[in-house]
PDB file of N, CA and C in Angstrom:
ATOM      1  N   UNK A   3       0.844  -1.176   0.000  1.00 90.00           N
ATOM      2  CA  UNK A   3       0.000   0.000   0.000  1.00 90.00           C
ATOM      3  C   UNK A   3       0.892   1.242   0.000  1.00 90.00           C
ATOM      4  N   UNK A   4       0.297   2.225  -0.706  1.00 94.00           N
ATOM      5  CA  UNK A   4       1.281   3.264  -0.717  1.00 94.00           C
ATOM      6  C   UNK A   4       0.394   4.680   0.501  1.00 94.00           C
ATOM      7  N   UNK A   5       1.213   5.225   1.207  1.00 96.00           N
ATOM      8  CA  UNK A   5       0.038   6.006   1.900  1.00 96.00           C
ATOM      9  C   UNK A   5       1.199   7.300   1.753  1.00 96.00           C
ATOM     10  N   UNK A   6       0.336   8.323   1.932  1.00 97.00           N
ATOM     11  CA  UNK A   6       1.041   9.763   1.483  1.00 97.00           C
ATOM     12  C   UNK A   6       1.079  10.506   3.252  1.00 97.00           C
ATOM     13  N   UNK A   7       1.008   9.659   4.329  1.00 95.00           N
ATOM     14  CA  UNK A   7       0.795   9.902   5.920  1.00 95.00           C
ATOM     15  C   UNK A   7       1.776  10.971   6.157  1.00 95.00           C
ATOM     16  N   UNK A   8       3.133  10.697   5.426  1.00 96.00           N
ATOM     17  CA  UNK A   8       3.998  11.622   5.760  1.00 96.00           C
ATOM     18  C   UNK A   8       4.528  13.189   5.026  1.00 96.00           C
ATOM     19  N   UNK A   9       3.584  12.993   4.298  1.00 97.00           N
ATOM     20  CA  UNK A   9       3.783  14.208   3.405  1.00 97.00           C
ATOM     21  C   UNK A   9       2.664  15.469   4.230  1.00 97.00           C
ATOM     22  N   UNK A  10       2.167  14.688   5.640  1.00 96.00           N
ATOM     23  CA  UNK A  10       1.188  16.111   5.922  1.00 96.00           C
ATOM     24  C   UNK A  10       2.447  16.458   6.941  1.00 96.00           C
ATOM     25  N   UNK A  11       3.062  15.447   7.569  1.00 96.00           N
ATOM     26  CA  UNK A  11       4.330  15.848   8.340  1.00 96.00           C
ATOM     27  C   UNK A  11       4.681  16.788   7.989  1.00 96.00           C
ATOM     28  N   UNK A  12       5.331  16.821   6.297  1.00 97.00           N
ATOM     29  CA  UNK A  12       6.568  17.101   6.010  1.00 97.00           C
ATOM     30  C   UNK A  12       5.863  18.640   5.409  1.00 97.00           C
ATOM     31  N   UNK A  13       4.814  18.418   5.320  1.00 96.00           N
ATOM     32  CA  UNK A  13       4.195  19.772   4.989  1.00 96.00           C
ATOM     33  C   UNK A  13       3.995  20.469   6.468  1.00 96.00           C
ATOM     34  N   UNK A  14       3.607  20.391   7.120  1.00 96.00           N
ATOM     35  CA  UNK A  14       3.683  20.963   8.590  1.00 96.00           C
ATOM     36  C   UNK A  14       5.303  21.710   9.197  1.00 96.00           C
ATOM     37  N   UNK A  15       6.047  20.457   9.050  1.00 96.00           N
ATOM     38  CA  UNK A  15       7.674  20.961   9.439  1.00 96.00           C
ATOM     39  C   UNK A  15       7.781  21.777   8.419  1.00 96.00           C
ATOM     40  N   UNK A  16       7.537  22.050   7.215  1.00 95.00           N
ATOM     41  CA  UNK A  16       7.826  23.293   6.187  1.00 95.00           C
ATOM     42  C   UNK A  16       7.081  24.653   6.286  1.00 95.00           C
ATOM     43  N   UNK A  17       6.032  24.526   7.531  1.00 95.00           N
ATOM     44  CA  UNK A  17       5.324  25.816   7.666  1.00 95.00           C
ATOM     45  C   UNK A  17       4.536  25.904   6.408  1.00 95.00           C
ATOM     46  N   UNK A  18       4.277  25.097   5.845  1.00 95.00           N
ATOM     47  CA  UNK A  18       3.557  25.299   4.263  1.00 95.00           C
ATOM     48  C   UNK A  18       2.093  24.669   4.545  1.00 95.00           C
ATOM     49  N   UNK A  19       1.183  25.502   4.506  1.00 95.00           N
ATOM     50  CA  UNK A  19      -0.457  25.093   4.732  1.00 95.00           C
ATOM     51  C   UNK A  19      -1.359  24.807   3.359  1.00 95.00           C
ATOM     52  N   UNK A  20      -1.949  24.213   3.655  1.00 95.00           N
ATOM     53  CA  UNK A  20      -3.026  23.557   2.577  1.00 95.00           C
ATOM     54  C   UNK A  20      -3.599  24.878   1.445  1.00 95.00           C
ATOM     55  N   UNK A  21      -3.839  25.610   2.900  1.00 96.00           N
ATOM     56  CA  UNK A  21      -4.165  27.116   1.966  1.00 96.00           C
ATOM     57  C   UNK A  21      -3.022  27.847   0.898  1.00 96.00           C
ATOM     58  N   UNK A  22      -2.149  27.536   1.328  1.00 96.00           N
ATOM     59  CA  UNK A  22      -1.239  28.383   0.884  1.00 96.00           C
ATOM     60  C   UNK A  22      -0.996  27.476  -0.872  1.00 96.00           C
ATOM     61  N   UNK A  23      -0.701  25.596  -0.734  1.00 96.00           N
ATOM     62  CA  UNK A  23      -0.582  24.893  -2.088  1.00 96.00           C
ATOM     63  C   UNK A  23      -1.501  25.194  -2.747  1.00 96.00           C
ATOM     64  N   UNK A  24      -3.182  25.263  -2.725  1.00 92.00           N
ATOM     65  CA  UNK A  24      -4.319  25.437  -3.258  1.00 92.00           C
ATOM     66  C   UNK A  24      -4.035  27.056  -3.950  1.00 92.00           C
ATOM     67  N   UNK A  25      -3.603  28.165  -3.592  1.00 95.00           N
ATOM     68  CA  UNK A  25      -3.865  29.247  -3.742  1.00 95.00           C
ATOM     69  C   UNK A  25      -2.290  30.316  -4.035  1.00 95.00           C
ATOM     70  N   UNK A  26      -1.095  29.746  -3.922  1.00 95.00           N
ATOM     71  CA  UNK A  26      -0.359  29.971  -4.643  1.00 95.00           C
ATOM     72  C   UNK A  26       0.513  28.942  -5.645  1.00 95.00           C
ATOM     73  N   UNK A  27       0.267  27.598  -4.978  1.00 95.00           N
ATOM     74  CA  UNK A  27       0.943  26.811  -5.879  1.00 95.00           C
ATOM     75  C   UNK A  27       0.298  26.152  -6.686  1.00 95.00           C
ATOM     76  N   UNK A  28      -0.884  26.454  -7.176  1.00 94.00           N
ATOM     77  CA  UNK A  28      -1.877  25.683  -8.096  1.00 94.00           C
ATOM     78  C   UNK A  28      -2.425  24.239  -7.233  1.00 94.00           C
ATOM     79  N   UNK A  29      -2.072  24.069  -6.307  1.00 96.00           N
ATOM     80  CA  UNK A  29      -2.744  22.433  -6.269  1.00 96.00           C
ATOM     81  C   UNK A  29      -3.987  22.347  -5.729  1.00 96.00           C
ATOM     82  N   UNK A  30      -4.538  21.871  -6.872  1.00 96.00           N
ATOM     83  CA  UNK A  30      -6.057  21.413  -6.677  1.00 96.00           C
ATOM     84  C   UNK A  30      -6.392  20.608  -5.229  1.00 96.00           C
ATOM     85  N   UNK A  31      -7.458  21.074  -4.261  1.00 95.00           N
ATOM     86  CA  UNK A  31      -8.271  20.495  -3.578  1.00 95.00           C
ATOM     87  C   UNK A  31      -8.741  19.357  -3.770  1.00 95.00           C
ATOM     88  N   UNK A  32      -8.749  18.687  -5.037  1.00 96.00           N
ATOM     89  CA  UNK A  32      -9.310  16.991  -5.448  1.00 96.00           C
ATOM     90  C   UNK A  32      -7.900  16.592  -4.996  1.00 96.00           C
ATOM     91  N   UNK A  33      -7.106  17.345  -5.428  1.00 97.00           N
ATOM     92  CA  UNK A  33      -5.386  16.160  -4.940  1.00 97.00           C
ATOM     93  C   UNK A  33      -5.362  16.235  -3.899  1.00 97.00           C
ATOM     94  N   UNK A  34      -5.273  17.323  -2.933  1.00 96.00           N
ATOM     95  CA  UNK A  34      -5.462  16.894  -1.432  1.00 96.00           C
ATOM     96  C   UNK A  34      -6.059  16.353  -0.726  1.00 96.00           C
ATOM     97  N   UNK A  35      -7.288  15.911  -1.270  1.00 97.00           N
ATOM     98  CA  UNK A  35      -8.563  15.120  -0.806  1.00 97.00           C
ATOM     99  C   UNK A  35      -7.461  13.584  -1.334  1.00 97.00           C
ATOM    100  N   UNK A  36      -7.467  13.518  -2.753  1.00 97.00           N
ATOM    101  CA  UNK A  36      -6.646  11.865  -3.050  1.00 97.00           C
ATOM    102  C   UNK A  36      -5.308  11.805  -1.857  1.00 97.00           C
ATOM    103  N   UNK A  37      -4.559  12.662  -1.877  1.00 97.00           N
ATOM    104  CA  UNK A  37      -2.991  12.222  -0.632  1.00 97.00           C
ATOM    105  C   UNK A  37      -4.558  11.672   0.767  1.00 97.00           C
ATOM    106  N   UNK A  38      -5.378  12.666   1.271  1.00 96.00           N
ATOM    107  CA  UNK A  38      -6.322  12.421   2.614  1.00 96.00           C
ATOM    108  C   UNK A  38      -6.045  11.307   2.434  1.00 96.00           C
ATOM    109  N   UNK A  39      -6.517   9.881   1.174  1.00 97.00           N
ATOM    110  CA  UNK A  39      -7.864   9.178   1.412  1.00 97.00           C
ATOM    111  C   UNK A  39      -6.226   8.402   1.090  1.00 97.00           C
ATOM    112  N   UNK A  40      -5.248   8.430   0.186  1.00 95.00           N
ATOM    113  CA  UNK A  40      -3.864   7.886  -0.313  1.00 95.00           C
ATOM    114  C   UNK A  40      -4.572   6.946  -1.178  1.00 95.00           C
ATOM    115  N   UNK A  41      -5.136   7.662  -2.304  1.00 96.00           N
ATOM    116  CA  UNK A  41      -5.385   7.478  -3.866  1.00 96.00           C
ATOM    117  C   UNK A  41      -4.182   7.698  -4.606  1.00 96.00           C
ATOM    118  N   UNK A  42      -4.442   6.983  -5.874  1.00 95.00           N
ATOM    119  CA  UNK A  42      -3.307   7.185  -6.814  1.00 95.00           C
ATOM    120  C   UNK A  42      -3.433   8.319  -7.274  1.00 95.00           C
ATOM    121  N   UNK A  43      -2.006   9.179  -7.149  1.00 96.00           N
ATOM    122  CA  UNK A  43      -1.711  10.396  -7.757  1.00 96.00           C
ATOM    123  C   UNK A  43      -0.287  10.348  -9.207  1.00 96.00           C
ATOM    124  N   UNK A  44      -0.070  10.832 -10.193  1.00 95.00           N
ATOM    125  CA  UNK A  44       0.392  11.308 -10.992  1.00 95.00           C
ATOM    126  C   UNK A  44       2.403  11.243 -10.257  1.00 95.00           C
ATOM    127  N   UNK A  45       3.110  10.290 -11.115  1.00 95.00           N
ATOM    128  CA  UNK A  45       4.238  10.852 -10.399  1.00 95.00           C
ATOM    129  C   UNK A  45       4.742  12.055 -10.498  1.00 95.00           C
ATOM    130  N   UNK A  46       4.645  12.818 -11.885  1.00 96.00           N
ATOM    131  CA  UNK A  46       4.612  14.236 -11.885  1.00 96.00           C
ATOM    132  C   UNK A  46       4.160  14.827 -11.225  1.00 96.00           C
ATOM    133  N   UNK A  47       3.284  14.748 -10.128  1.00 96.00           N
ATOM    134  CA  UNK A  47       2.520  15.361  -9.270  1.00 96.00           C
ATOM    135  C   UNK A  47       3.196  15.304  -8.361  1.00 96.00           C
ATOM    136  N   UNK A  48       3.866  14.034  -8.010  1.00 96.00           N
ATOM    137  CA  UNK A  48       4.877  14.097  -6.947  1.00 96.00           C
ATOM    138  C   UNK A  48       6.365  14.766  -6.609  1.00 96.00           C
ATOM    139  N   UNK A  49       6.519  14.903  -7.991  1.00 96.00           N
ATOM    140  CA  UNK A  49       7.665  16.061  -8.523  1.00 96.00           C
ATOM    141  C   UNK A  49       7.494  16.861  -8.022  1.00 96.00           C
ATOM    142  N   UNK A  50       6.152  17.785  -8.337  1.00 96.00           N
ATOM    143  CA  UNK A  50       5.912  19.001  -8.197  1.00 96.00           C
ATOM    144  C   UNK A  50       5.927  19.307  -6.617  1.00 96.00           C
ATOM    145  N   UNK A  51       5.024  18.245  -5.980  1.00 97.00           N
ATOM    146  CA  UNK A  51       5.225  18.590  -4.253  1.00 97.00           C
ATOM    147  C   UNK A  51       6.309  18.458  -4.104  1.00 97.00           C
ATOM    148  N   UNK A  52       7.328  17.474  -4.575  1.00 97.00           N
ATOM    149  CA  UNK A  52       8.846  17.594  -3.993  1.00 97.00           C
ATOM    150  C   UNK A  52       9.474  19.244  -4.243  1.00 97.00           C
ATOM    151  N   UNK A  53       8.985  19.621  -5.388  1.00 96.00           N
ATOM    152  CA  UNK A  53      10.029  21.087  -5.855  1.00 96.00           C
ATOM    153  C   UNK A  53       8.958  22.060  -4.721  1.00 96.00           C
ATOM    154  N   UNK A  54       7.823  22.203  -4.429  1.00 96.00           N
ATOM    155  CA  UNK A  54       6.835  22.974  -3.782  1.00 96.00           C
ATOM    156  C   UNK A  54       7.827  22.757  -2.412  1.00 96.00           C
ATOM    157  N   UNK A  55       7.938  21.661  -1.999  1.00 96.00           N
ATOM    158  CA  UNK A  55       8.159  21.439  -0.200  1.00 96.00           C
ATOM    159  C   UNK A  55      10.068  21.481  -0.279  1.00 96.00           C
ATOM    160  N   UNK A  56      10.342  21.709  -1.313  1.00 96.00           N
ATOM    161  CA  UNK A  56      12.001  21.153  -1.071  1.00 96.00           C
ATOM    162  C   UNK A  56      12.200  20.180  -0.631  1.00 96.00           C
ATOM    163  N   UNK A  57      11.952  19.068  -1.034  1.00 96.00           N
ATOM    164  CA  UNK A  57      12.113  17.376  -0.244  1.00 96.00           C
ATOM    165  C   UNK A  57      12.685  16.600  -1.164  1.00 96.00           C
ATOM    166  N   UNK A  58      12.547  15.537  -0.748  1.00 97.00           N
ATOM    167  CA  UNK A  58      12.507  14.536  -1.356  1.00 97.00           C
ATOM    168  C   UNK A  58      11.465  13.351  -1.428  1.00 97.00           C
ATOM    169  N   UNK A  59      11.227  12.488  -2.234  1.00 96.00           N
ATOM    170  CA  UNK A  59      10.094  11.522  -2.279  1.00 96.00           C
ATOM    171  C   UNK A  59       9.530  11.112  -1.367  1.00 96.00           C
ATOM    172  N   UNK A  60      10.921  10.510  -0.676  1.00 96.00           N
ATOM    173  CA  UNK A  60      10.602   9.590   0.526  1.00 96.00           C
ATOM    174  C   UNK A  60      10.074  10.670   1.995  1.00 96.00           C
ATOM    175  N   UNK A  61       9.955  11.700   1.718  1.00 97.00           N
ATOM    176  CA  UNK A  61       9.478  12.805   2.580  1.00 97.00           C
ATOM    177  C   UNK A  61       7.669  13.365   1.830  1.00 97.00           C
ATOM    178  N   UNK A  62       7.728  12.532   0.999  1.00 97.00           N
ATOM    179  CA  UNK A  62       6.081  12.809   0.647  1.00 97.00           C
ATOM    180  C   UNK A  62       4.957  11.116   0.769  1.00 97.00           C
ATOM    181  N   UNK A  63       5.468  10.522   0.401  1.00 97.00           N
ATOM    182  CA  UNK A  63       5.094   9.066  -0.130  1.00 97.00           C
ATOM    183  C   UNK A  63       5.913   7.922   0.779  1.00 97.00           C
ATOM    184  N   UNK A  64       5.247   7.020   1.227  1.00 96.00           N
ATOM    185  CA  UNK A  64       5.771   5.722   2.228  1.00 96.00           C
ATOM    186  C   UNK A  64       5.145   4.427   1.376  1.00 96.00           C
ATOM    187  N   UNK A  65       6.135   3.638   1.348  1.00 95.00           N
ATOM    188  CA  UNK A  65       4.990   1.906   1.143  1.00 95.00           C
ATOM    189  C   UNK A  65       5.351   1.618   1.963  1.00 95.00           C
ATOM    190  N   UNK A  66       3.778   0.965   2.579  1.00 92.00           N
ATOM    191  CA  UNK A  66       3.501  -0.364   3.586  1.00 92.00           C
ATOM    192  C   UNK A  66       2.970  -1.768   2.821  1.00 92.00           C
ATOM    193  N   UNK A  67       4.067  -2.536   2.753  1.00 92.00           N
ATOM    194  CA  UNK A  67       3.582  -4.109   2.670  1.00 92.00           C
ATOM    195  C   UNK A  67       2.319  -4.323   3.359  1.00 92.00           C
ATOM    196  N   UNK A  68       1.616  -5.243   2.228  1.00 86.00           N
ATOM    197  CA  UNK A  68       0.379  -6.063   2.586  1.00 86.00           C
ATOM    198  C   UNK A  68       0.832  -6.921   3.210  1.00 86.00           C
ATOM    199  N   UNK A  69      -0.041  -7.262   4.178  1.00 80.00           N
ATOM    200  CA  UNK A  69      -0.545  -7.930   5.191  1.00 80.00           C
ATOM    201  C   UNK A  69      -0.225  -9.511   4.464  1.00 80.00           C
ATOM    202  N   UNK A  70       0.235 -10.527   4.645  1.00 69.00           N
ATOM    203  CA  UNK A  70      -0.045 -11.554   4.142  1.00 69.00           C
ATOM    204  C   UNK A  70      -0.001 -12.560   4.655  1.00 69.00           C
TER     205      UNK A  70
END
């Protein structure tokens, strides 16, 4: 499973608010609702939060192994 849990972290430690991606950095409210729910998003999309937050991947996006 892929869950996006740590990208609200990593948005928090950056002082960077929901309001602020929606309304200066273009990112749509449906994408923040998909990271909420950790729907499939666009890896270009993940680019873009990396260049938005100054990070890196592994500071937006985690996999958790299924259960088996």
């Amino acid at each position: 499973m892929i869950s996006y849990r740590i990208f609200w972290d990593t948005l928090n430690d950056r002082g960077i608010s929901q309001y602020a991606l929606y309304t200066d950095h273009n990112i749509s409210r449906s994408l923040l609702d998909k990271l909420r729910k950790d729907k499939n998003i666009e890896v270009f999309t993940l680019g873009k939060l990396c260049s938005i937050l100054n990070c890196r991947i592994e500071d937006i996006v985690e996999y958790i192994p299924d259960d088996k």
